[in-house]
CSV table of C-alpha atoms in Angstrom, one decimal:
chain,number,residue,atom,x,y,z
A,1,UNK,CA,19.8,3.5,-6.0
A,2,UNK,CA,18.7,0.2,-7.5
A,3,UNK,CA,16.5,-0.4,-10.7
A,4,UNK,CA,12.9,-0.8,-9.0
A,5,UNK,CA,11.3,-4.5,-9.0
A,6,UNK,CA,7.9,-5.0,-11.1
A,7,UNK,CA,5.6,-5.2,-8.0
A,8,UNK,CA,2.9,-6.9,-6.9
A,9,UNK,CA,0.4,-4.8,-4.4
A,10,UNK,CA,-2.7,-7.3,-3.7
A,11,UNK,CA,-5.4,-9.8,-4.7
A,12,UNK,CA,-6.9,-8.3,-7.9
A,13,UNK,CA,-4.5,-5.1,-8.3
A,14,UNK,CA,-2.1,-4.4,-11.5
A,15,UNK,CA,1.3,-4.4,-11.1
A,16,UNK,CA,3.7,-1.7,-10.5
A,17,UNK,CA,7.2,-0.6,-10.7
A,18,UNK,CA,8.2,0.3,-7.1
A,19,UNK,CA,11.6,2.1,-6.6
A,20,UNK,CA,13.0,1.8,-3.3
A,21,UNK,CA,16.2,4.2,-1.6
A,22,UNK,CA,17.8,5.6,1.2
A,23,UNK,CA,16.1,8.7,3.7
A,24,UNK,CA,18.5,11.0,5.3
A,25,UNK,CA,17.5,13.3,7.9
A,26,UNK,CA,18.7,15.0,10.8
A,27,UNK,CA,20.6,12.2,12.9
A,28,UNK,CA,18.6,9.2,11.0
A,29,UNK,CA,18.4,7.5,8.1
A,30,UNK,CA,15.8,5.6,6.8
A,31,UNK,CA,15.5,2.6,4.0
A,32,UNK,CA,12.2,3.9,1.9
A,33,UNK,CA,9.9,2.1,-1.0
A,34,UNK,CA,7.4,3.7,-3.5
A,35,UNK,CA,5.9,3.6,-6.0
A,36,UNK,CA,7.2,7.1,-7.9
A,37,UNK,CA,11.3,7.9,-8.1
A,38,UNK,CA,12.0,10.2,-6.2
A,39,UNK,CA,15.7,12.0,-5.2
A,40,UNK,CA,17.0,15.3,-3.6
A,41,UNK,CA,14.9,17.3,-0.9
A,42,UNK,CA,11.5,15.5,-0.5
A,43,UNK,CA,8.5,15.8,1.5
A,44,UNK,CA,7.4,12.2,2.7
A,45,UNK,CA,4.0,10.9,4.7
A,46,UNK,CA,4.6,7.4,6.4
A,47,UNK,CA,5.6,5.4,9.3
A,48,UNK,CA,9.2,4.5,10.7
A,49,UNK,CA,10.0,1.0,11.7
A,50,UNK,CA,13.4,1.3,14.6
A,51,UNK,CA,16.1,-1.2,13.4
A,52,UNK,CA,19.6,-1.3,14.4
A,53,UNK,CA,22.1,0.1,11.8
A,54,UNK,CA,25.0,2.1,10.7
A,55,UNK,CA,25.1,4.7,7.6
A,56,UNK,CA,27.8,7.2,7.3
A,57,UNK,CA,28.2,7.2,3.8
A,58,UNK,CA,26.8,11.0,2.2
A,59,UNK,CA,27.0,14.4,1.8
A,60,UNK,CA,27.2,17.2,4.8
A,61,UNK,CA,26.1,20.7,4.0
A,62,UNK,CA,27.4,23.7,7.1
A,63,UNK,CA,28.1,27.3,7.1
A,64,UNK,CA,31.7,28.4,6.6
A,65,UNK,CA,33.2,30.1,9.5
A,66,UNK,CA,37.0,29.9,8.5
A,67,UNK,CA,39.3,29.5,5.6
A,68,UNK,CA,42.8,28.7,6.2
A,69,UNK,CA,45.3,28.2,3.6
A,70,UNK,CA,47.5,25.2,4.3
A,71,UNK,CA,51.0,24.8,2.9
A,72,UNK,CA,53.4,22.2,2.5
A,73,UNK,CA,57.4,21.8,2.3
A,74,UNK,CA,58.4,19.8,-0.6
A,75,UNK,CA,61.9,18.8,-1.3
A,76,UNK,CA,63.7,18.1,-5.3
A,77,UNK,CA,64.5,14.2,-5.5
A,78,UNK,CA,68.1,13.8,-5.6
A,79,UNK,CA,69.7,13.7,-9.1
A,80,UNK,CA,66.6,15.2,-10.7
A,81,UNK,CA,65.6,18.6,-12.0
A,82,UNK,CA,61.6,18.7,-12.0
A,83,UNK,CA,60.6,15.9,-8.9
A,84,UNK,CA,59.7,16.9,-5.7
A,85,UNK,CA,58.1,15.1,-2.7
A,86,UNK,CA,56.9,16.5,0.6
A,87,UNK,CA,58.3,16.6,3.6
A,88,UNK,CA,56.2,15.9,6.8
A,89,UNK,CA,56.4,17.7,9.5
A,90,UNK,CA,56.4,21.7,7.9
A,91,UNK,CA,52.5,22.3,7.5
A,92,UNK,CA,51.6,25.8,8.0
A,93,UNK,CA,48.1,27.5,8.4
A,94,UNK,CA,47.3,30.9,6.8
A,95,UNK,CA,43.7,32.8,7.8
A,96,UNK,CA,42.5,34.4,4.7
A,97,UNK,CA,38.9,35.6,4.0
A,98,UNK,CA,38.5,33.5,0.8
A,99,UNK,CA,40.3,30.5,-0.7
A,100,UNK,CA,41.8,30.9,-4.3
A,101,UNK,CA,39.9,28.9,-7.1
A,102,UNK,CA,43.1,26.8,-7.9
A,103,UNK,CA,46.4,26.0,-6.3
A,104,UNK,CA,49.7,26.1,-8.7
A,105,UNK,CA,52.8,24.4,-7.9
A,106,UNK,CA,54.4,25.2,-11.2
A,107,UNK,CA,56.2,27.7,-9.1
A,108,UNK,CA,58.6,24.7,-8.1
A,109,UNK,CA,60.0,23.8,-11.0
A,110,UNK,CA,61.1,27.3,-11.4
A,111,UNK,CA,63.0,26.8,-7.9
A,112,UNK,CA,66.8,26.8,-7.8
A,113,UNK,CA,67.0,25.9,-4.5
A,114,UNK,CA,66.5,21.9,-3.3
A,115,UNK,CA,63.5,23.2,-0.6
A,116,UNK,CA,60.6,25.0,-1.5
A,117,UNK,CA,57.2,26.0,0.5
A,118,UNK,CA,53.6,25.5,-1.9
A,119,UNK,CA,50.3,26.2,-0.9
A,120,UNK,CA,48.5,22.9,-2.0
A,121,UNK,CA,44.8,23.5,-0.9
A,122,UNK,CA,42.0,25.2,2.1
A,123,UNK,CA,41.0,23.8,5.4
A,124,UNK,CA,37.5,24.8,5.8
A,125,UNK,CA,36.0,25.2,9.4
A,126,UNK,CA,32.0,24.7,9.4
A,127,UNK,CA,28.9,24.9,11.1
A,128,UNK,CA,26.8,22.0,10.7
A,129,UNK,CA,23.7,23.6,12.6
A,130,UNK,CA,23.9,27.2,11.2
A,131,UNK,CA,22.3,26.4,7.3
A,132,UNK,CA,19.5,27.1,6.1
A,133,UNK,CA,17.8,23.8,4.5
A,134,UNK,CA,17.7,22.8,0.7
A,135,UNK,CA,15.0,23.9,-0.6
A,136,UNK,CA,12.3,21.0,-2.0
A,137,UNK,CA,13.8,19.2,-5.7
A,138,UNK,CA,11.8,20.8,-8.1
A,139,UNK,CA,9.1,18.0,-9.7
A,140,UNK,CA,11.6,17.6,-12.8
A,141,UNK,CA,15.3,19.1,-13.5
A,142,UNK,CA,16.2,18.9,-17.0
A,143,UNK,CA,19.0,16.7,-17.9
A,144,UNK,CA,18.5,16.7,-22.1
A,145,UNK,CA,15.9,18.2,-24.3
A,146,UNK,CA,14.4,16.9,-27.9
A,147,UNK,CA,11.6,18.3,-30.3
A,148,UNK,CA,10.0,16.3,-33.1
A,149,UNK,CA,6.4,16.3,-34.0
A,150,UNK,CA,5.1,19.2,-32.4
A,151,UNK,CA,6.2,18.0,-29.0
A,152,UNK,CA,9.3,19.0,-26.7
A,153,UNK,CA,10.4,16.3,-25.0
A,154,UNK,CA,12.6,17.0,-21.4
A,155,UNK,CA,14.1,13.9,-19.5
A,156,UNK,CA,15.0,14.8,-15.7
A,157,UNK,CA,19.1,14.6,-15.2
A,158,UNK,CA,19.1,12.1,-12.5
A,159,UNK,CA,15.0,10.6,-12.4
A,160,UNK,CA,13.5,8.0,-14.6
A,161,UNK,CA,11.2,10.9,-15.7
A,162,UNK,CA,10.2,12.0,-18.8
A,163,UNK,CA,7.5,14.7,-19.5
A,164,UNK,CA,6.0,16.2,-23.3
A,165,UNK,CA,4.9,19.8,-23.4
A,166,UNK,CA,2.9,20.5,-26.7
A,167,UNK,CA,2.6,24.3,-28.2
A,168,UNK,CA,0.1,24.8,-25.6
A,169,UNK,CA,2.3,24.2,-22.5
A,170,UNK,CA,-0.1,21.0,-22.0
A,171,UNK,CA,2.5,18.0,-20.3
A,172,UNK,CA,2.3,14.6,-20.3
A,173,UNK,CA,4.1,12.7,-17.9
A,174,UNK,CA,6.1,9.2,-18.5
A,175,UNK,CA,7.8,7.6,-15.1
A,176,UNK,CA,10.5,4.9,-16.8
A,177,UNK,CA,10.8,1.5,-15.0
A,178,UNK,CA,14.4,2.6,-14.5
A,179,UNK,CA,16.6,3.7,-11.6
A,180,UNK,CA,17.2,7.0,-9.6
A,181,UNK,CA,20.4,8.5,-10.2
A,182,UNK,CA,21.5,7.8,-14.0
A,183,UNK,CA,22.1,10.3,-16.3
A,184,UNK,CA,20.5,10.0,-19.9
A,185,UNK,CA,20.0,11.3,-23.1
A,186,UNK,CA,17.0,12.0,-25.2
A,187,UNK,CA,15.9,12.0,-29.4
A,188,UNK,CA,12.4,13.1,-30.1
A,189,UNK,CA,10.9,11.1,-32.9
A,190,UNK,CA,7.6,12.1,-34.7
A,191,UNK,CA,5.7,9.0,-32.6
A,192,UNK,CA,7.7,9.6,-29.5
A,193,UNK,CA,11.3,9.4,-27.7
A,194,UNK,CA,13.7,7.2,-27.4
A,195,UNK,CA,15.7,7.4,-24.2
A,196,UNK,CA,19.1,6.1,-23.5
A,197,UNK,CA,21.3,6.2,-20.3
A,198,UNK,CA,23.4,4.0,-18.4
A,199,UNK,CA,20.9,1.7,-17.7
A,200,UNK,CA,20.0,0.5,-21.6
A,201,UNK,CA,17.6,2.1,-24.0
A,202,UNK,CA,14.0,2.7,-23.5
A,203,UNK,CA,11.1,3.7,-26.0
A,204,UNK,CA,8.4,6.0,-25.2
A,205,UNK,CA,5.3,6.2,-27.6
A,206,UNK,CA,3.0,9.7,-27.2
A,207,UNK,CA,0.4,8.0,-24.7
A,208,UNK,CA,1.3,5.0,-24.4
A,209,UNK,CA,3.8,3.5,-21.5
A,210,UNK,CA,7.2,3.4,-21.7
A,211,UNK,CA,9.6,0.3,-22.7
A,212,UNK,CA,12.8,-1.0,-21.9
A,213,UNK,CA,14.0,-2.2,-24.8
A,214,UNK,CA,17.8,-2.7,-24.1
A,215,UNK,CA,20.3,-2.8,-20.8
A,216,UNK,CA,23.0,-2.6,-22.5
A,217,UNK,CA,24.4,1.4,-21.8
A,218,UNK,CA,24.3,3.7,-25.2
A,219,UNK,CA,27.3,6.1,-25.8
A,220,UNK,CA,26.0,7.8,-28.4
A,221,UNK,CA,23.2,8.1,-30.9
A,222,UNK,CA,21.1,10.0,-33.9
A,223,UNK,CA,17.2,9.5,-34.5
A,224,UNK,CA,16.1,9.8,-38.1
A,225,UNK,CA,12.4,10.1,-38.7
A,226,UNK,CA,11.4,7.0,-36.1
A,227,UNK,CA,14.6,5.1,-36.2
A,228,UNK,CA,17.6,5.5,-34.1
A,229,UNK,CA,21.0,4.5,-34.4
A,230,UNK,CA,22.4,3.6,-30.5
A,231,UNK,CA,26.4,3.0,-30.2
A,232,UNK,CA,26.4,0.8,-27.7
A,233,UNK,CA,28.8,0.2,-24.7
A,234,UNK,CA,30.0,-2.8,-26.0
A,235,UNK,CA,31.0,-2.5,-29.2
A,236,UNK,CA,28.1,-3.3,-31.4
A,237,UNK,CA,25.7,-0.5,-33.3
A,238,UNK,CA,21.9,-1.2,-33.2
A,239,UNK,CA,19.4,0.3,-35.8
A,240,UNK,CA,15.8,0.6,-33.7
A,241,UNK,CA,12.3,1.1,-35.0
A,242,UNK,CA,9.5,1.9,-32.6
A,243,UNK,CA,7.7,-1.5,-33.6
A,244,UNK,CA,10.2,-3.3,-32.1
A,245,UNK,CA,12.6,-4.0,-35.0
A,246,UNK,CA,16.1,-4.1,-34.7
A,247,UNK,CA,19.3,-4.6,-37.1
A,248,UNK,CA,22.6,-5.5,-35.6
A,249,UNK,CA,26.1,-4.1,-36.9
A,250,UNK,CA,29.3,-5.1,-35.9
A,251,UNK,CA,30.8,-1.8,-35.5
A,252,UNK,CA,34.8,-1.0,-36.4
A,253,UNK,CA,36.9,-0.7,-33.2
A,254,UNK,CA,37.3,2.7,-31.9
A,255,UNK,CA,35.8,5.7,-29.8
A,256,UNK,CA,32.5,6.7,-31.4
A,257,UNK,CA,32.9,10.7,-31.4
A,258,UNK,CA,30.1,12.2,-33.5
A,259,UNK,CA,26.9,10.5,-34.9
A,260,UNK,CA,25.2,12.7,-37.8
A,261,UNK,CA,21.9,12.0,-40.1
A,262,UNK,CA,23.4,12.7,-43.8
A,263,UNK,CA,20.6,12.0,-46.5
A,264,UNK,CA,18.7,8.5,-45.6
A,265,UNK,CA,21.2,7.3,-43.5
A,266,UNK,CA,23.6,8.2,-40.5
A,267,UNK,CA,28.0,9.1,-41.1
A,268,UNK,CA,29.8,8.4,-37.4
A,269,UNK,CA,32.8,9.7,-36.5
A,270,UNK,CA,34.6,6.7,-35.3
A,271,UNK,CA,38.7,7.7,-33.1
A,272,UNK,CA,41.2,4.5,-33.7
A,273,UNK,CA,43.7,3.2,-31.3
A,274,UNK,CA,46.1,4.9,-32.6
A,275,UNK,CA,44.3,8.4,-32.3
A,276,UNK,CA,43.2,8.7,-36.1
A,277,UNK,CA,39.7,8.7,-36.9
A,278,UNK,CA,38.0,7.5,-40.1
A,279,UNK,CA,34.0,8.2,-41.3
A,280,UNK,CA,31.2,5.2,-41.2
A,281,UNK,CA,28.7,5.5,-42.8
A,282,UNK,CA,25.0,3.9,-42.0
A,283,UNK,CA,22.8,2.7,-44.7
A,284,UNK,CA,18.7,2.3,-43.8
A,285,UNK,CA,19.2,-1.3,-44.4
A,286,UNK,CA,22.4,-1.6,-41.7
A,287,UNK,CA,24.9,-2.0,-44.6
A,288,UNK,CA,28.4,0.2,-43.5
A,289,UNK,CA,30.8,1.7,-45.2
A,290,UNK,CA,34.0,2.4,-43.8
A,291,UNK,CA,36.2,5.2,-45.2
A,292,UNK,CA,40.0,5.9,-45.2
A,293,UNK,CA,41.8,7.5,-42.0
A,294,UNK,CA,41.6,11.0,-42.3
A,295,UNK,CA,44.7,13.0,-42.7
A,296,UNK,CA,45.4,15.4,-39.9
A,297,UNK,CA,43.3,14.1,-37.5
A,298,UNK,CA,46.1,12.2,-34.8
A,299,UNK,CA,46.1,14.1,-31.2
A,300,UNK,CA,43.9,17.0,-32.2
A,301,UNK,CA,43.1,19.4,-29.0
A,302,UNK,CA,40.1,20.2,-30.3
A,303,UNK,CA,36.8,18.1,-30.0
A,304,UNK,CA,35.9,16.7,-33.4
A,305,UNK,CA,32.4,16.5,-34.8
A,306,UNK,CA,29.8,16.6,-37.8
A,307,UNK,CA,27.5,19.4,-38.7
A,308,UNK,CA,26.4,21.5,-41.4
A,309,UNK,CA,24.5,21.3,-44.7
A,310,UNK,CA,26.3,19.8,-46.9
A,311,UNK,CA,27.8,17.7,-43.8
A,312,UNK,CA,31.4,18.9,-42.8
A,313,UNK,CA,33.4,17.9,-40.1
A,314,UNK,CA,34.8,19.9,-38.0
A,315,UNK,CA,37.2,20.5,-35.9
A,316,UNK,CA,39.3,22.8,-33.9
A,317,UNK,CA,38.9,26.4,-36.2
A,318,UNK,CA,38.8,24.2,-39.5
A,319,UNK,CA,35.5,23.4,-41.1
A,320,UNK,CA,35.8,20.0,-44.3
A,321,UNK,CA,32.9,19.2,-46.5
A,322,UNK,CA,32.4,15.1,-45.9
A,323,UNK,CA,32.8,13.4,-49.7
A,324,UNK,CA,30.1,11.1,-50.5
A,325,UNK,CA,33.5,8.0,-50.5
A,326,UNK,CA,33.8,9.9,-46.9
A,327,UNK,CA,37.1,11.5,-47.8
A,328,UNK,CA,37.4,15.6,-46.7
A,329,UNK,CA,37.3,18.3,-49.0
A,330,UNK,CA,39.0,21.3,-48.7
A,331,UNK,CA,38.9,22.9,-45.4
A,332,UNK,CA,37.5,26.1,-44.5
A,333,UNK,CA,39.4,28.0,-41.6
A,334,UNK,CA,36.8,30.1,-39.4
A,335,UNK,CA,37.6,33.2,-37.6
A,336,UNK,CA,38.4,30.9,-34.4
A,337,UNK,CA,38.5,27.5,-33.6
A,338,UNK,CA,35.1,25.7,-31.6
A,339,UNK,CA,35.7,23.8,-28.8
A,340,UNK,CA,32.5,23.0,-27.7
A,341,UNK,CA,29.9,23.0,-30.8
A,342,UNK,CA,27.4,20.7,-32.2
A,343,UNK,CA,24.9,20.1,-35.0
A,344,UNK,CA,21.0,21.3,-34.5
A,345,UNK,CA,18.2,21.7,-37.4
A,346,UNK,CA,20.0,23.5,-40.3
A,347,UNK,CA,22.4,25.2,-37.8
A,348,UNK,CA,25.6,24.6,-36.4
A,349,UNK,CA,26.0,26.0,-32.5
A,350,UNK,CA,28.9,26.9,-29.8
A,351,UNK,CA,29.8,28.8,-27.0
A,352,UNK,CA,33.0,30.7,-26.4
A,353,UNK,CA,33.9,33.1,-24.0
A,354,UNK,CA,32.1,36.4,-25.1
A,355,UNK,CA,34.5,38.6,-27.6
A,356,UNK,CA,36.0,41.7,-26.3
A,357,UNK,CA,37.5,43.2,-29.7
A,358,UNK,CA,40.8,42.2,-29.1
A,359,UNK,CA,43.0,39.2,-30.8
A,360,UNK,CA,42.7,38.1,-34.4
A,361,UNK,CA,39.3,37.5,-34.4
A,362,UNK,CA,38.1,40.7,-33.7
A,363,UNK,CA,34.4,40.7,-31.9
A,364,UNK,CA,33.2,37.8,-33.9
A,365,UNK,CA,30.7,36.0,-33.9
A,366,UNK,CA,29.5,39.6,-33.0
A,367,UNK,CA,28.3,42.1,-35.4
A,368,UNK,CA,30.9,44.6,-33.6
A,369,UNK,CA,31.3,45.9,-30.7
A,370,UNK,CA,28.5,45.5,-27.6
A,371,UNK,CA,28.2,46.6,-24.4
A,372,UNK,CA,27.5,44.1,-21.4
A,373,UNK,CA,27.1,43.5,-17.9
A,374,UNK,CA,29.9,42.1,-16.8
A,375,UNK,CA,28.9,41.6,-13.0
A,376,UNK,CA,28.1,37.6,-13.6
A,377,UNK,CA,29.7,35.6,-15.8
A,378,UNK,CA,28.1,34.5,-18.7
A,379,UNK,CA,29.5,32.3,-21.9
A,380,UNK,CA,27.7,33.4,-25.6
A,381,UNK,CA,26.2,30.5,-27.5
A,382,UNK,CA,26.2,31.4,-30.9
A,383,UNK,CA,24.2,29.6,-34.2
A,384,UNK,CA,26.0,29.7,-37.8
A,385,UNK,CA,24.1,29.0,-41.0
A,386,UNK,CA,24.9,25.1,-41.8
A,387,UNK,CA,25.7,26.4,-45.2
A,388,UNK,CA,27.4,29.8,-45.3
A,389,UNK,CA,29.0,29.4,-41.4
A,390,UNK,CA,28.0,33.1,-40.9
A,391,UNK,CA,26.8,33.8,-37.6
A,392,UNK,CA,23.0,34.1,-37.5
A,393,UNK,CA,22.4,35.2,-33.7
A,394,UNK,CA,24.4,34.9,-30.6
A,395,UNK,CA,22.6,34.8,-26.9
A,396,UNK,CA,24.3,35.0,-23.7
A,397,UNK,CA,23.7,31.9,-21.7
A,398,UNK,CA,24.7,30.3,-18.2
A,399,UNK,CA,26.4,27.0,-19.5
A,400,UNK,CA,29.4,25.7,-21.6
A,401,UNK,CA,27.9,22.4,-23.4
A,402,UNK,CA,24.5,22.9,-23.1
A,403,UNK,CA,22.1,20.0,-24.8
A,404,UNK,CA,20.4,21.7,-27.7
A,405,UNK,CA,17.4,21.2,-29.9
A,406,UNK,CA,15.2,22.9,-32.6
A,407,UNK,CA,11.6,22.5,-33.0
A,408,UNK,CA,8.9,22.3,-36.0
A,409,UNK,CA,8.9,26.1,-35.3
A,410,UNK,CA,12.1,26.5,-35.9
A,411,UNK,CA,12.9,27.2,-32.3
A,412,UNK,CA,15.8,26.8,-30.9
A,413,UNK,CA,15.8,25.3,-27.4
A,414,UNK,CA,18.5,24.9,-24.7
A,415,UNK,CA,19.3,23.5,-21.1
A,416,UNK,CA,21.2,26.9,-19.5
A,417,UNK,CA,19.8,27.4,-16.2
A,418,UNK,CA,16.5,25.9,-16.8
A,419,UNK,CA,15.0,25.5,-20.3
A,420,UNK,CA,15.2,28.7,-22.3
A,421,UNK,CA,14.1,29.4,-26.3
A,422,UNK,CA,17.3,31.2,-28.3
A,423,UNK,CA,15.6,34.8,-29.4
A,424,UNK,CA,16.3,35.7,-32.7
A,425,UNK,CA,18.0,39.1,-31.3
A,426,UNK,CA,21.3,38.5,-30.9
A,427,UNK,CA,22.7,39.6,-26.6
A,428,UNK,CA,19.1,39.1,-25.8
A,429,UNK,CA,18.4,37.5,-22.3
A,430,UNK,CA,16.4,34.6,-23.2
A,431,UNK,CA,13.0,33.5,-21.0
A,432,UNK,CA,12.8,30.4,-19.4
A,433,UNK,CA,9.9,27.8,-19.8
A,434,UNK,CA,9.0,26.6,-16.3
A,435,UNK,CA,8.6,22.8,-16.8
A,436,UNK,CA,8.2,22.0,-13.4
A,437,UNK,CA,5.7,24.5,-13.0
A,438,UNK,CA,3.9,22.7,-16.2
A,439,UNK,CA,4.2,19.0,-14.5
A,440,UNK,CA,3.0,20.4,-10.8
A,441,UNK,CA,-0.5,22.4,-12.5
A,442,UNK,CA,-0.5,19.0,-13.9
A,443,UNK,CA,-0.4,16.6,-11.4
A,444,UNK,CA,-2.5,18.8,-9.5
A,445,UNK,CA,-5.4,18.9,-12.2
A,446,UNK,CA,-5.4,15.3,-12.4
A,447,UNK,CA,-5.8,15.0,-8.5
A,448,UNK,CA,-8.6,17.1,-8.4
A,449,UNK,CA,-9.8,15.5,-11.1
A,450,UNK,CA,-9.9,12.0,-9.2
A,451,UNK,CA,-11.5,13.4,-6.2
């Protein structure tokens, strides 16, 4: 999709941001313009013009009918213990009722012989007519959540949509003059949002329409009180405030891999060339401090980041308070290591594969042992106290990395199969708030209102 074009529609008429995209339907496609993003399933009222053209490019949805399981001959390089290369001409077929979720060829290095058979994937056999359709997209699909001043903010994962829902499941709606088909991230602010994807930064003020403020793609950021701190694709960190003001930094070289609000200012997390990271930290007036490499720290396995109260980093199953010359402290090992975690409110979150009792960490980050339903799959996302690192509740959840916020309530939100509210219970399902449902009573109200 391309960004949309700032539009005009007639004599005497306001401008508009008009997006414009590709149609697909059953043996056509069609170019389209409008004046709202749209993307996935839609419903569309307007009138084809016949031109000659050619579009193959896509995706293709059928029934399965048959799995076969192909396999390949591969045959050891000469004068080598662990290359292979495949021979043409030895394919076999094998009808099974289901394909396996991976293929391993480990078992030719364990070959003595110079020949060997592997399975190396599925041929699928399908029915392009027998599917049911895809459903309609819903009117919004989360993508990242923030809460700040009373307000939940949700940007959609692929739509230059933004809505607000306030205590009283009342949402606002904000369409961004940006393109379909970019992922982005959100940080609530007490005025606003600020919004940052591939296509640059953009501000949005409670009421008021949104801006573009920058093209240039943000890798990661941290919001404190209005401000944020975007690390930008380029190299350079930019300190932003709502009215418009900006400070430049010229940033150290390196892979920015945590960004944390410590005190009045920001600490980043900043991986060198040669694998070691170091801690920056961000005064209010754009001043930076750059601390020593941190021992430790080369080709770690684990994910690295900042959290807790007072700030540690962490990584892998080793938790370090951050020195105010950013040096470490003394590590504290936990009962496991984190492997996907983060920082949100006063707490520090992950999910891990839900404890069974056995191995040397027992049933943490459960009180003991539980009883679940094991029938679907499910991973347990977990808070700690920022301060102690004792588990404060843990909720079974349908995603890995899910975005995370808190709220003025002290809520905590997440994106796990639609937007759900962490219960203070710990195995308790938690609800899901319907925020399409919210944006479609909406939009509805306000046309009924206009006619």
């Amino acid at each position: 999709m391309r960004p949309p074009i700032w539009q005009y529609t007639g004599e005497d008429t306001p401008r508009q941001w008009e997006w414009s995209g590709l149609l697909r339907g059953d043996g056509w496609t069609a170019s389209w313009r409008g004046f709202r993003p749209l993307t996935g399933r839609v419903e569309l009222t307007g009138r084809f013009y016949g031109v000659m053209g050619y579009d193959t490019a896509g995706r293709v949805r059928g029934r399965v009918t048959r799995v076969r399981i192909v396999s390949e001959r591969f045959r050891r390089r000469p004068g080598t213990v662990g290359s292979w290369h495949m021979v043409s001409g030895y394919r076999q077929l094998r009808d099974v009722d289901a394909a396996p979720r991976f293929f391993d060829r480990n078992g030719l290095f364990e070959h003595d012989g110079d020949e060997a058979d592997s399975e190396v994937g599925a041929l699928l056999d399908l029915d392009l007519d027998d599917v049911p359709d895809l459903p309609a997209r819903p009117s919004i699909v989360a993508g990242d959540i923030s809460a700040a001043g009373g307000l939940l903010w949700v940007v959609d994962s692929s739509m230059p949509l933004t809505v607000s829902v306030d205590a009283d499941h009342t949402v606002h709606e904000y369409v961004l003059p940006g393109a379909v088909g970019i992922s982005r991230r959100i940080w609530a602010t007490p005025g606003g949002c600020w919004i940052a994807g591939g296509d640059g930064l953009y501000r949005v003020d409670a009421g008021e329409t949104p801006r573009h403020v920058d093209d240039i793609p943000v890798l990661a950021g941290a919001a404190l009180g209005d401000t944020l701190l975007s690390c930008r694709a380029e190299g350079r960190w930019t300190l932003h405030g709502p009215d418009g003001h900006r400070i430049e930094m010229n940033a150290p070289d390196g892979y920015v891999a945590s960004v944390a609000v410590d005190g009045d200012g920001f600490v980043v997390a900043v991986r060198g060339g040669d694998s070691t990271f170091r801690l920056v930290r961000v005064h209010p007036e754009g001043a930076l401090t750059v601390g020593p490499v941190l021992p430790h720290t080369r080709r770690q396995q684990h994910r690295m980041f900042l959290g807790g109260t007072p700030l540690r980093l962490f990584l892998g199953e080793h938790a370090a308070p951050v020195h105010e010359d950013l040096t470490l402290g003394d590590p504290r090992t936990l009962p496991k290591g984190l492997m996907s975690a983060g920082q949100v409110g006063p707490f520090v979150w992950f999910t891990d594969h839900p404890p069974d009792g056995t191995g040397r960490s027992g049933w943490w980050p459960l009180p003991g042992p539980v009883t679940y339903d094991r029938a679907r799959q499910f991973w347990l996302f977990t808070l700690l106290d920022g301060q102690s690192l004792e588990p404060v509740t843990s909720t079974p959840i349908f995603a890995t990395r899910p975005p995370v916020t808190i709220d003025d309530h002290g809520t905590v939100w997440v994106i796990a199969d639609g937007i759900r509210p962490i219960p203070d219970t710990t195995m308790q399902w938690p609800n899901e708030l319907d925020v399409a449902a919210l944006l479609d009573a909406a939009r509805n109200h306000t046309t009924d209102s206009a006619e």
